[in-house]
Tab-separated table of C-alpha atoms and ligand atoms in Angstrom:
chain	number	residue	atom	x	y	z
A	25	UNK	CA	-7.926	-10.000	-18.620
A	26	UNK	CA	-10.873	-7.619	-20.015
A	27	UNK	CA	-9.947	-5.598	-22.513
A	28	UNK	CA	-8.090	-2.122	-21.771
A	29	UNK	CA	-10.797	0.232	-20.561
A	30	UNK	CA	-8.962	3.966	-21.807
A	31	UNK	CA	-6.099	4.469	-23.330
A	32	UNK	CA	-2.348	5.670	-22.004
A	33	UNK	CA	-0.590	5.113	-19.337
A	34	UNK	CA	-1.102	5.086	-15.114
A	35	UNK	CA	0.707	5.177	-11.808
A	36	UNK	CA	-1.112	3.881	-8.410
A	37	UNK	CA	0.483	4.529	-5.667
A	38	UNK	CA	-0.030	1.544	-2.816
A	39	UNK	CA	0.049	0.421	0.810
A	40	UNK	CA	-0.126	-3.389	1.164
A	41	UNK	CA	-3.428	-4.717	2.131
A	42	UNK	CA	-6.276	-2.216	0.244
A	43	UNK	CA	-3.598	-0.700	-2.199
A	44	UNK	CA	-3.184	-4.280	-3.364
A	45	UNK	CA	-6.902	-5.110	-3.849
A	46	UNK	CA	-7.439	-1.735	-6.209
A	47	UNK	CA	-4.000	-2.428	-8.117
A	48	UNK	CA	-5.577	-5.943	-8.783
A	49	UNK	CA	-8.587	-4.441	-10.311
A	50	UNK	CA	-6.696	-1.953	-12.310
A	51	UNK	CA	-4.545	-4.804	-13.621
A	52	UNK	CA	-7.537	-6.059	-15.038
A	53	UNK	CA	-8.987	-2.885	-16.805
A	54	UNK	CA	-5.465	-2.004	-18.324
A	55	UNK	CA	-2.819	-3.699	-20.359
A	56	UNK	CA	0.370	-4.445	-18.619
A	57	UNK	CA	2.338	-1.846	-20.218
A	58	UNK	CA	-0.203	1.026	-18.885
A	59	UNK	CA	0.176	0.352	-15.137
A	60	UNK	CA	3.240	1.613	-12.729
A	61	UNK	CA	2.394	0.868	-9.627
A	62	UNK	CA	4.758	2.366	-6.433
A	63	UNK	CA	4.671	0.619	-3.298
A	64	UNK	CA	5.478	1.729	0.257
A	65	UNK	CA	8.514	0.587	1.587
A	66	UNK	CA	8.858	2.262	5.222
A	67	UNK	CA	7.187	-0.927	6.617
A	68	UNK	CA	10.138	-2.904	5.349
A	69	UNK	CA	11.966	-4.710	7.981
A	70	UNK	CA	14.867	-7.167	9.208
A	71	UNK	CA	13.603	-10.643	10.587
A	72	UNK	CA	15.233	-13.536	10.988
A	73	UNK	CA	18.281	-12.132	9.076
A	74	UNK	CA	15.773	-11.239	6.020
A	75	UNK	CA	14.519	-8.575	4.538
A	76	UNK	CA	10.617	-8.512	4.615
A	77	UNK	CA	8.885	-6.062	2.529
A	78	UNK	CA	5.195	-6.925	3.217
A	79	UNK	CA	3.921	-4.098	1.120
A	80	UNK	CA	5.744	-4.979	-2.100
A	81	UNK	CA	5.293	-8.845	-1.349
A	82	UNK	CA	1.532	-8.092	-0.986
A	83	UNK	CA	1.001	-6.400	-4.201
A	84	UNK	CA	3.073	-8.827	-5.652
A	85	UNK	CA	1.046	-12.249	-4.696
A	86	UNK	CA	-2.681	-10.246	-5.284
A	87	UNK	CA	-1.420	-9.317	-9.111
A	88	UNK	CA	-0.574	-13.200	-9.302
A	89	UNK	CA	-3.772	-14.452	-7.700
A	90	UNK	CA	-2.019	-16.345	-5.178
A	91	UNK	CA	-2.883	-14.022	-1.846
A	92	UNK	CA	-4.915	-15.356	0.588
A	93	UNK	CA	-8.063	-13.417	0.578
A	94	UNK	CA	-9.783	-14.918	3.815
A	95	UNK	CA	-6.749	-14.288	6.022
A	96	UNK	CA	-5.888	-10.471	4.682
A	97	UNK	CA	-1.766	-11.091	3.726
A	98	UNK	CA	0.423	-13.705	2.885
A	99	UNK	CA	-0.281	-16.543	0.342
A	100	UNK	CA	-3.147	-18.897	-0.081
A	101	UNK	CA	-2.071	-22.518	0.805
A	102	UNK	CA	0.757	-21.440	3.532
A	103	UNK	CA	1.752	-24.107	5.554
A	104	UNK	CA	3.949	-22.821	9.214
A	105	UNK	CA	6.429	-25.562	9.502
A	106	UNK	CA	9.453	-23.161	9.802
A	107	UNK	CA	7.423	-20.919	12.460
A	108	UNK	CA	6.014	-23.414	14.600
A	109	UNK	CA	10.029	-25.012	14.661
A	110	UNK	CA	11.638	-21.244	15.226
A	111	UNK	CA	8.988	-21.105	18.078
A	112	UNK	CA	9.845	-24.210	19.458
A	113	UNK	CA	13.756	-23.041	19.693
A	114	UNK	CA	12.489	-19.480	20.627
A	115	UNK	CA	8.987	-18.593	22.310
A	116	UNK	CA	9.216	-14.683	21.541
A	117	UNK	CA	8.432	-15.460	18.570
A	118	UNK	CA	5.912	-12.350	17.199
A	119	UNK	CA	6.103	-12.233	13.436
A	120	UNK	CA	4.487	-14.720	11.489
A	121	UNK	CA	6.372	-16.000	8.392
A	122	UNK	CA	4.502	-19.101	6.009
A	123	UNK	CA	6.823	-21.309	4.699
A	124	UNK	CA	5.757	-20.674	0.885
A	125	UNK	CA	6.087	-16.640	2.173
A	126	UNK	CA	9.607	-17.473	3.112
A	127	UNK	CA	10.943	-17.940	-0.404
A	128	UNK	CA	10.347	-14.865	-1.272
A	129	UNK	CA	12.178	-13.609	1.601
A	130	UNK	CA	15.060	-15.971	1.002
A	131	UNK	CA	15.097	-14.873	-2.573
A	132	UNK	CA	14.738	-11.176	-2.072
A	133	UNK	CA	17.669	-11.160	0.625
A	134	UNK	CA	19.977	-13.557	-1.264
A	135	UNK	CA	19.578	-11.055	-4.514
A	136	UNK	CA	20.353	-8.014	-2.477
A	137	UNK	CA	23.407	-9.557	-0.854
A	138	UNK	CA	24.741	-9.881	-4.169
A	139	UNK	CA	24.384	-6.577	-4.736
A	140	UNK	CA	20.949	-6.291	-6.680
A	141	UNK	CA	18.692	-3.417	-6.420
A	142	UNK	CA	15.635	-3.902	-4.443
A	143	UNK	CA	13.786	-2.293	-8.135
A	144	UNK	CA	15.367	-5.697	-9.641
A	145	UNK	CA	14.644	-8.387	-7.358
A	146	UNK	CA	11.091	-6.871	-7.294
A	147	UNK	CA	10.898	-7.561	-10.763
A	148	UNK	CA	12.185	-11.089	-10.309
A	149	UNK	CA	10.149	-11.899	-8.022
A	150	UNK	CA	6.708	-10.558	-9.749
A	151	UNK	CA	7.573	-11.783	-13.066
A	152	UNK	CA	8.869	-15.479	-11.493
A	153	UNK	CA	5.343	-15.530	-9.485
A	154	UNK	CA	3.349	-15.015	-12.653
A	155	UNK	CA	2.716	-10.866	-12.204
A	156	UNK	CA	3.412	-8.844	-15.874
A	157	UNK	CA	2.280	-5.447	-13.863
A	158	UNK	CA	5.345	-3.143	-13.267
A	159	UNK	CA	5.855	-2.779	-9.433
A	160	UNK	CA	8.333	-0.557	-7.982
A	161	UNK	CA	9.723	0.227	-4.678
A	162	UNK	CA	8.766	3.389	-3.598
A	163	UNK	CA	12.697	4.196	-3.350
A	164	UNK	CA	15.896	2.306	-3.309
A	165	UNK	CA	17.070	3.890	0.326
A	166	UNK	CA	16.155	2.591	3.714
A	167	UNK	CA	12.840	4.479	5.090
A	168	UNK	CA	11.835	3.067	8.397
A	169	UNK	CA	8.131	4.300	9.899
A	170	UNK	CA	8.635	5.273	13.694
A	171	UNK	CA	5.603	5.658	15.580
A	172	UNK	CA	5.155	7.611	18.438
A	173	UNK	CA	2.498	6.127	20.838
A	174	UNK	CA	1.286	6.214	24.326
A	175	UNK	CA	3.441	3.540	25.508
A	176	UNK	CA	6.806	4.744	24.038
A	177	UNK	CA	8.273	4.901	20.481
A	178	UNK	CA	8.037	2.081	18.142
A	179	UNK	CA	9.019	0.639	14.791
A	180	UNK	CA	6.525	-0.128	12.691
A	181	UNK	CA	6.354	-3.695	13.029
A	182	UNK	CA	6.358	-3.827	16.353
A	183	UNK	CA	3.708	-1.199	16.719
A	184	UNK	CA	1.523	-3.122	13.860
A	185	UNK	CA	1.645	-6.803	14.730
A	186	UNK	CA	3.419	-7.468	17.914
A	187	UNK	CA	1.129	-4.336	20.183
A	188	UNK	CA	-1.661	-5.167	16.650
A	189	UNK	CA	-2.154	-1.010	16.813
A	190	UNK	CA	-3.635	-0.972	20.012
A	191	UNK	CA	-1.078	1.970	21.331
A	192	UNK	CA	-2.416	5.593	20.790
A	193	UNK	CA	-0.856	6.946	17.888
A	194	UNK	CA	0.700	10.518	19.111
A	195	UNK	CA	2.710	11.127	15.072
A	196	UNK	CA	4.826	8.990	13.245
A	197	UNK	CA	8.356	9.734	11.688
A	198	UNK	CA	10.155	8.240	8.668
A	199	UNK	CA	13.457	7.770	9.556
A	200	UNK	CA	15.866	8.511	6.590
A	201	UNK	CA	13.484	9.945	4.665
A	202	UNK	CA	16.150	12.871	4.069
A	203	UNK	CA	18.109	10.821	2.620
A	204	UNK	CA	15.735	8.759	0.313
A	205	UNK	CA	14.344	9.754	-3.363
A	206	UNK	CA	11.601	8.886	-5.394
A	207	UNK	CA	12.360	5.677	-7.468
A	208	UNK	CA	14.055	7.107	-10.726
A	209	UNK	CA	11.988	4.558	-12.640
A	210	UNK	CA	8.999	6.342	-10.406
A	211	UNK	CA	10.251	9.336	-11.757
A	212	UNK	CA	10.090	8.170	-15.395
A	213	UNK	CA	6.615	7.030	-15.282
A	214	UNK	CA	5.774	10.394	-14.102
A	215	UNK	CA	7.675	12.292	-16.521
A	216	UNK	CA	6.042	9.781	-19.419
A	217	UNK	CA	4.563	12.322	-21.887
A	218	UNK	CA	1.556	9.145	-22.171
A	219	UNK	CA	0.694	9.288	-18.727
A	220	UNK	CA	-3.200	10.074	-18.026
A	221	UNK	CA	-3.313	9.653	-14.439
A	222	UNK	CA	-1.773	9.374	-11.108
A	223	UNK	CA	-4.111	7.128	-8.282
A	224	UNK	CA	-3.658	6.951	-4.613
A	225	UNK	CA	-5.035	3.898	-3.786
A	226	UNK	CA	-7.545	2.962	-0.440
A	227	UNK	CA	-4.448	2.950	1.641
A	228	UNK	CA	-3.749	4.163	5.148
A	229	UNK	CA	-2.561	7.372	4.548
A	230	UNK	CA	-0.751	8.478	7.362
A	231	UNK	CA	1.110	4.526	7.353
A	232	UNK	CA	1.361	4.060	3.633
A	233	UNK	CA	0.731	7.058	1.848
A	234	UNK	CA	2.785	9.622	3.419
A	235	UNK	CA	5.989	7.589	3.187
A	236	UNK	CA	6.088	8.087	-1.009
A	237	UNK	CA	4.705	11.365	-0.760
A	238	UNK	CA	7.220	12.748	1.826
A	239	UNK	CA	10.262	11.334	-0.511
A	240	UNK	CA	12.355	14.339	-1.777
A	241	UNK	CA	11.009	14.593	-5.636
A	242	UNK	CA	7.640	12.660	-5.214
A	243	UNK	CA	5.207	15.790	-4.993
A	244	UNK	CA	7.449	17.433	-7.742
A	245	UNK	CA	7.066	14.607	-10.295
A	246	UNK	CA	3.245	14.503	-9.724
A	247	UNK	CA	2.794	18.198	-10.074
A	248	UNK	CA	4.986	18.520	-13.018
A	249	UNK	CA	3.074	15.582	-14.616
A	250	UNK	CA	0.167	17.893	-15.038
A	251	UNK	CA	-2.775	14.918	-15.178
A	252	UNK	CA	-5.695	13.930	-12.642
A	253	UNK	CA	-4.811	12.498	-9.410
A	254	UNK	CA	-7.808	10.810	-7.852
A	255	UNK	CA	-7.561	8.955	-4.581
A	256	UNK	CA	-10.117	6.569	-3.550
A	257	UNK	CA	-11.094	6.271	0.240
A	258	UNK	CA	-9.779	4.082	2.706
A	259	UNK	CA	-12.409	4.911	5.091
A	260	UNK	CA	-16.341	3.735	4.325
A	261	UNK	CA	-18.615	4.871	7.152
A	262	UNK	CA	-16.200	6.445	9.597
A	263	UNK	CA	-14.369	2.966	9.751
A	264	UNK	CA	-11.423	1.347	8.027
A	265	UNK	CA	-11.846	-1.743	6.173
A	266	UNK	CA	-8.661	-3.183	7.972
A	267	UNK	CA	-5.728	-1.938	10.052
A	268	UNK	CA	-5.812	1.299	11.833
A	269	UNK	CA	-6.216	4.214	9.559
A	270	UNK	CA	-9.234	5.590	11.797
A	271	UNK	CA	-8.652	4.824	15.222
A	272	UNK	CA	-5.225	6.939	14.104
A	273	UNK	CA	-7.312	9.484	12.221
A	274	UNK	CA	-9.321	9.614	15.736
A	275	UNK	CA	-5.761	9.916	18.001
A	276	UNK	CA	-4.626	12.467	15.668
A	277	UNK	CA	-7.831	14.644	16.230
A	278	UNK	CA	-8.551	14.395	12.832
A	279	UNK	CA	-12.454	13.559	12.086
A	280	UNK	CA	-12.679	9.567	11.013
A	281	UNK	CA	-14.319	10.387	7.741
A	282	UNK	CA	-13.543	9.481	4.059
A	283	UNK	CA	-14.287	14.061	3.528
A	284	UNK	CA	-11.167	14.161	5.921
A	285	UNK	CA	-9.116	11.856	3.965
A	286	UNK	CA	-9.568	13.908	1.005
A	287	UNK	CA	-8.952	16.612	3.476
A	288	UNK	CA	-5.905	15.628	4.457
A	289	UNK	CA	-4.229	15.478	1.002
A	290	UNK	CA	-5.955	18.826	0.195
A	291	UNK	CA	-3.854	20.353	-2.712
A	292	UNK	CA	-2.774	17.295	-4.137
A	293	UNK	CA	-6.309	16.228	-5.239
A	294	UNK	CA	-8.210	16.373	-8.444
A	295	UNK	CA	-11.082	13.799	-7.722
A	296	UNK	CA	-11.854	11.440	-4.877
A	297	UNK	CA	-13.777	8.069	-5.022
A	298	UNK	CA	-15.697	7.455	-1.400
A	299	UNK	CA	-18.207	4.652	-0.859
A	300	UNK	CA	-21.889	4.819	-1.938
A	301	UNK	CA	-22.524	4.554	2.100
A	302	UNK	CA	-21.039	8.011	2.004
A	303	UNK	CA	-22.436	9.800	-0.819
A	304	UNK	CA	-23.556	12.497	1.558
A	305	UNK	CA	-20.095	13.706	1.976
A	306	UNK	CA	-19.783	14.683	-1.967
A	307	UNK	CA	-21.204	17.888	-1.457
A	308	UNK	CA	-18.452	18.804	1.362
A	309	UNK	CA	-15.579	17.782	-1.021
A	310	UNK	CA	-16.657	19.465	-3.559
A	311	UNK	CA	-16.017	22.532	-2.271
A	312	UNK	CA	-12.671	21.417	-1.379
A	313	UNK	CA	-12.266	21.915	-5.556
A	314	UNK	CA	-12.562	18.142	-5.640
A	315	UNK	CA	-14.518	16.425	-8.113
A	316	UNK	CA	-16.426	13.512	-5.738
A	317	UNK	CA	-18.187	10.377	-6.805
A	318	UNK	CA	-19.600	7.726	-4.739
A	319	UNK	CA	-19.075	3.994	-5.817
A	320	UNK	CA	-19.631	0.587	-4.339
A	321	UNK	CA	-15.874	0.341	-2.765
A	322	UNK	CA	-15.953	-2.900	-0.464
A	323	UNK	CA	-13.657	-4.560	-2.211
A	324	UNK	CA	-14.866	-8.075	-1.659
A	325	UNK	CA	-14.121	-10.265	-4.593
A	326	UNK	CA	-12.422	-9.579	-8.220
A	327	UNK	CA	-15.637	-8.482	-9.780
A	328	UNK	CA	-15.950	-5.551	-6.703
A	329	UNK	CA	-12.178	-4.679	-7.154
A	330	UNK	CA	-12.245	-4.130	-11.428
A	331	UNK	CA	-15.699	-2.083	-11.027
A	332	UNK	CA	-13.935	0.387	-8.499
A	333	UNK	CA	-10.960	0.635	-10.642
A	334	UNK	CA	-12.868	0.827	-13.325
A	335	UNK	CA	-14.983	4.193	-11.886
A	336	UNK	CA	-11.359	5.807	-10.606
A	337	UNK	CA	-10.465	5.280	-14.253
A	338	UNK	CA	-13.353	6.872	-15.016
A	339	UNK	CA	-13.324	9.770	-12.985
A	340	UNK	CA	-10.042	10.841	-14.495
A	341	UNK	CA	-11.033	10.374	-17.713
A	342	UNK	CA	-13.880	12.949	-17.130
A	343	UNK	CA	-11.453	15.132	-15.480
A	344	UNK	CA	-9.109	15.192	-18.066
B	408	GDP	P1	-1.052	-1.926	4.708
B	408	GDP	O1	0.198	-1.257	4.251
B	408	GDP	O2	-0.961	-3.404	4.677
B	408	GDP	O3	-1.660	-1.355	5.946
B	408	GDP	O4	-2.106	-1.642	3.528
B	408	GDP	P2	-2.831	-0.369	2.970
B	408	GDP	O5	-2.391	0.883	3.634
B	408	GDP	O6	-2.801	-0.430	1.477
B	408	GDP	O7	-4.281	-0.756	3.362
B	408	GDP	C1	-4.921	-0.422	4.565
B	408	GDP	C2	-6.169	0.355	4.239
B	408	GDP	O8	-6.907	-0.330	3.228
B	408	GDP	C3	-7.099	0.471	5.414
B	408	GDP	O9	-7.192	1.821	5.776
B	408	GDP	C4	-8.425	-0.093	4.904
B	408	GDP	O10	-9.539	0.646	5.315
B	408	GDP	C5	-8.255	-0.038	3.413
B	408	GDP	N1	-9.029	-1.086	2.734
B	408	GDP	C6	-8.868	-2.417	2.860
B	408	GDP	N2	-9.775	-3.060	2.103
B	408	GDP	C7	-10.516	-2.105	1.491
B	408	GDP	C8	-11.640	-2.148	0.588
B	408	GDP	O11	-12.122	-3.209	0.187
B	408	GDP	N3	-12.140	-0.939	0.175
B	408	GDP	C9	-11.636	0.264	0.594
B	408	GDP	N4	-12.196	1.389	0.146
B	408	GDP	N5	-10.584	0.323	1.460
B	408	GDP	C10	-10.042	-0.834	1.890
């Protein structure tokens, strides 16, 4: 680890695949004990009996170095013993779980069967894998993404890998998010009179983002915490790095630009990171009353993901 960049304390808030990559960079430019990071947990699912929470379990192996990079999720060094068996027995088989993967499943399930909170087997898991960052789940309550499409409504899952996004995305629901509150731990790192700043990371924000927003006491905490929020884009030249966000941003008639992402959280905003490709949209945010700078944010290797955390660290320093 480099040593800490700026002082106090930070809470990202993270999808799986690019939340993970910026929440690996920040873990290098800050000590352990400066970094909360929240995690979507509406694409959490039942499969094979076990609970899957591929958000969580995504941030979890990138902060221990032990994600596969090439592939996009799961761990480096998977074998699919167990799958290639389950699809033997059973040809439907649309979910792909590694073998190594499936530990963490086993563990997570067997934990909350005995009654464990998901906060604590989270914990378990990251510190067990060799993680020191402080990861939480978004919210102890069950929040399931529905998604409304073309072809009918779908979970999440089902929408993501088994149709892989191809449907036309019409809106999406959270079911029980009523019901569901901000992690209380969440709340506390909020409500930390050290905190500095609050990042949304380069996460699909309609699929990853919304989720902990929409939870009842989320956009309290962050307004009542009173310090920058900066979100960096999840869009670089009208496209997503990965998954869907703008063939959804283009079925939701909303413009597939990283200027409507910062857009689309309006209010919420103090500064927004988009890609050096984009630097011509600066101007545009700007007079949204958000401070804009353009970075190199292809997050490509280690060195790519601590400069980028480094400049959102940056940018709320200078906007403190
Ligand atoms: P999910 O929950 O697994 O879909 O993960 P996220 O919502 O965190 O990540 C999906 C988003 O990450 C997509 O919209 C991608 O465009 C974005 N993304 C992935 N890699 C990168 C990257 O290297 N840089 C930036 N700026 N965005 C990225």
């Amino acid at each position: 680890m480099v040593k800490p960049l700026v002082s106090g304390k930070f809470v990202a808030l993270s999808g799986g695949v690019g939340g993970a990559k910026l929440v690996r960079g920040l873990a290098d430019c800050l000590a352990p004990s400066q970094l909360t990071v929240v995690a979507n947990t509406a694409d959490d699912f039942d499969y094979w009996g076990l609970r899957i929470c591929p958000d969580l379990d995504s941030i979890t192996y990138a902060l221990a170095d032990l994600n596969d990079e090439q592939r996009g999720w799961g761990l480096r060094d998977e074998s699919w013993v167990t799958l290639e068996a389950m699809r033997r027995l059973d040809d439907q088989q649309w979910f792909q779980l590694g073998d190594r993967d499936l530990a963490s499943h086993l563990f997570r399930t067997q934990a909350l069967r005995a009654g464990q909170s998901l906060t604590a087997v989270t914990r378990q898991l990251a510190q067990r894998l060799g993680s020191a960052t402080r990861l939480l789940p978004m919210t102890e309550q069950h929040v399931a993404t529905r998604v409304f499409t073309d072809i009918g409504e779908l979970e999440f899952q089902q929408y993501f890998v088994r149709e892989q996004c191809r449907p036309a995305v019409e809106r999406v629901e959270f079911a029980g998010i009523d019901q569901a509150e901000l992690n209380p731990e969440a709340i506390a790192a909020l409500a930390d009179p050290a905190l500095r700043g609050i990042i949304i990371c380069p996460s699909n924000p309609f699929l990853s983002i919304d989720p902990i927003l929409s939870l009842r006491g989320c956009r309290e905490a962050i307004a009542e915490a009173g310090v920058p929020v900066v979100a960096v884009s999840p869009i670089i030249s009208g496209r997503a790095v990965k998954g869907p966000a703008a063939k959804m941003m283009r079925e939701l008639n909303i413009p597939s630009r990283a200027a409507a992402v910062a857009s689309y959280y309006g209010e919420l905003l103090d500064g927004f990171i988009i890609d050096e490709h984009d630097n011509e949209q600066c101007s545009e945010i700007v007079r949204m009353g958000v401070e804009c700078r353009a970075a190199q944010s292809m997050m490509s290797d280690l060195n790519t993901k601590v400069q980028l955390a480094a400049a959102t660290l940056s940018l709320i320093e200078e906007l403190a």
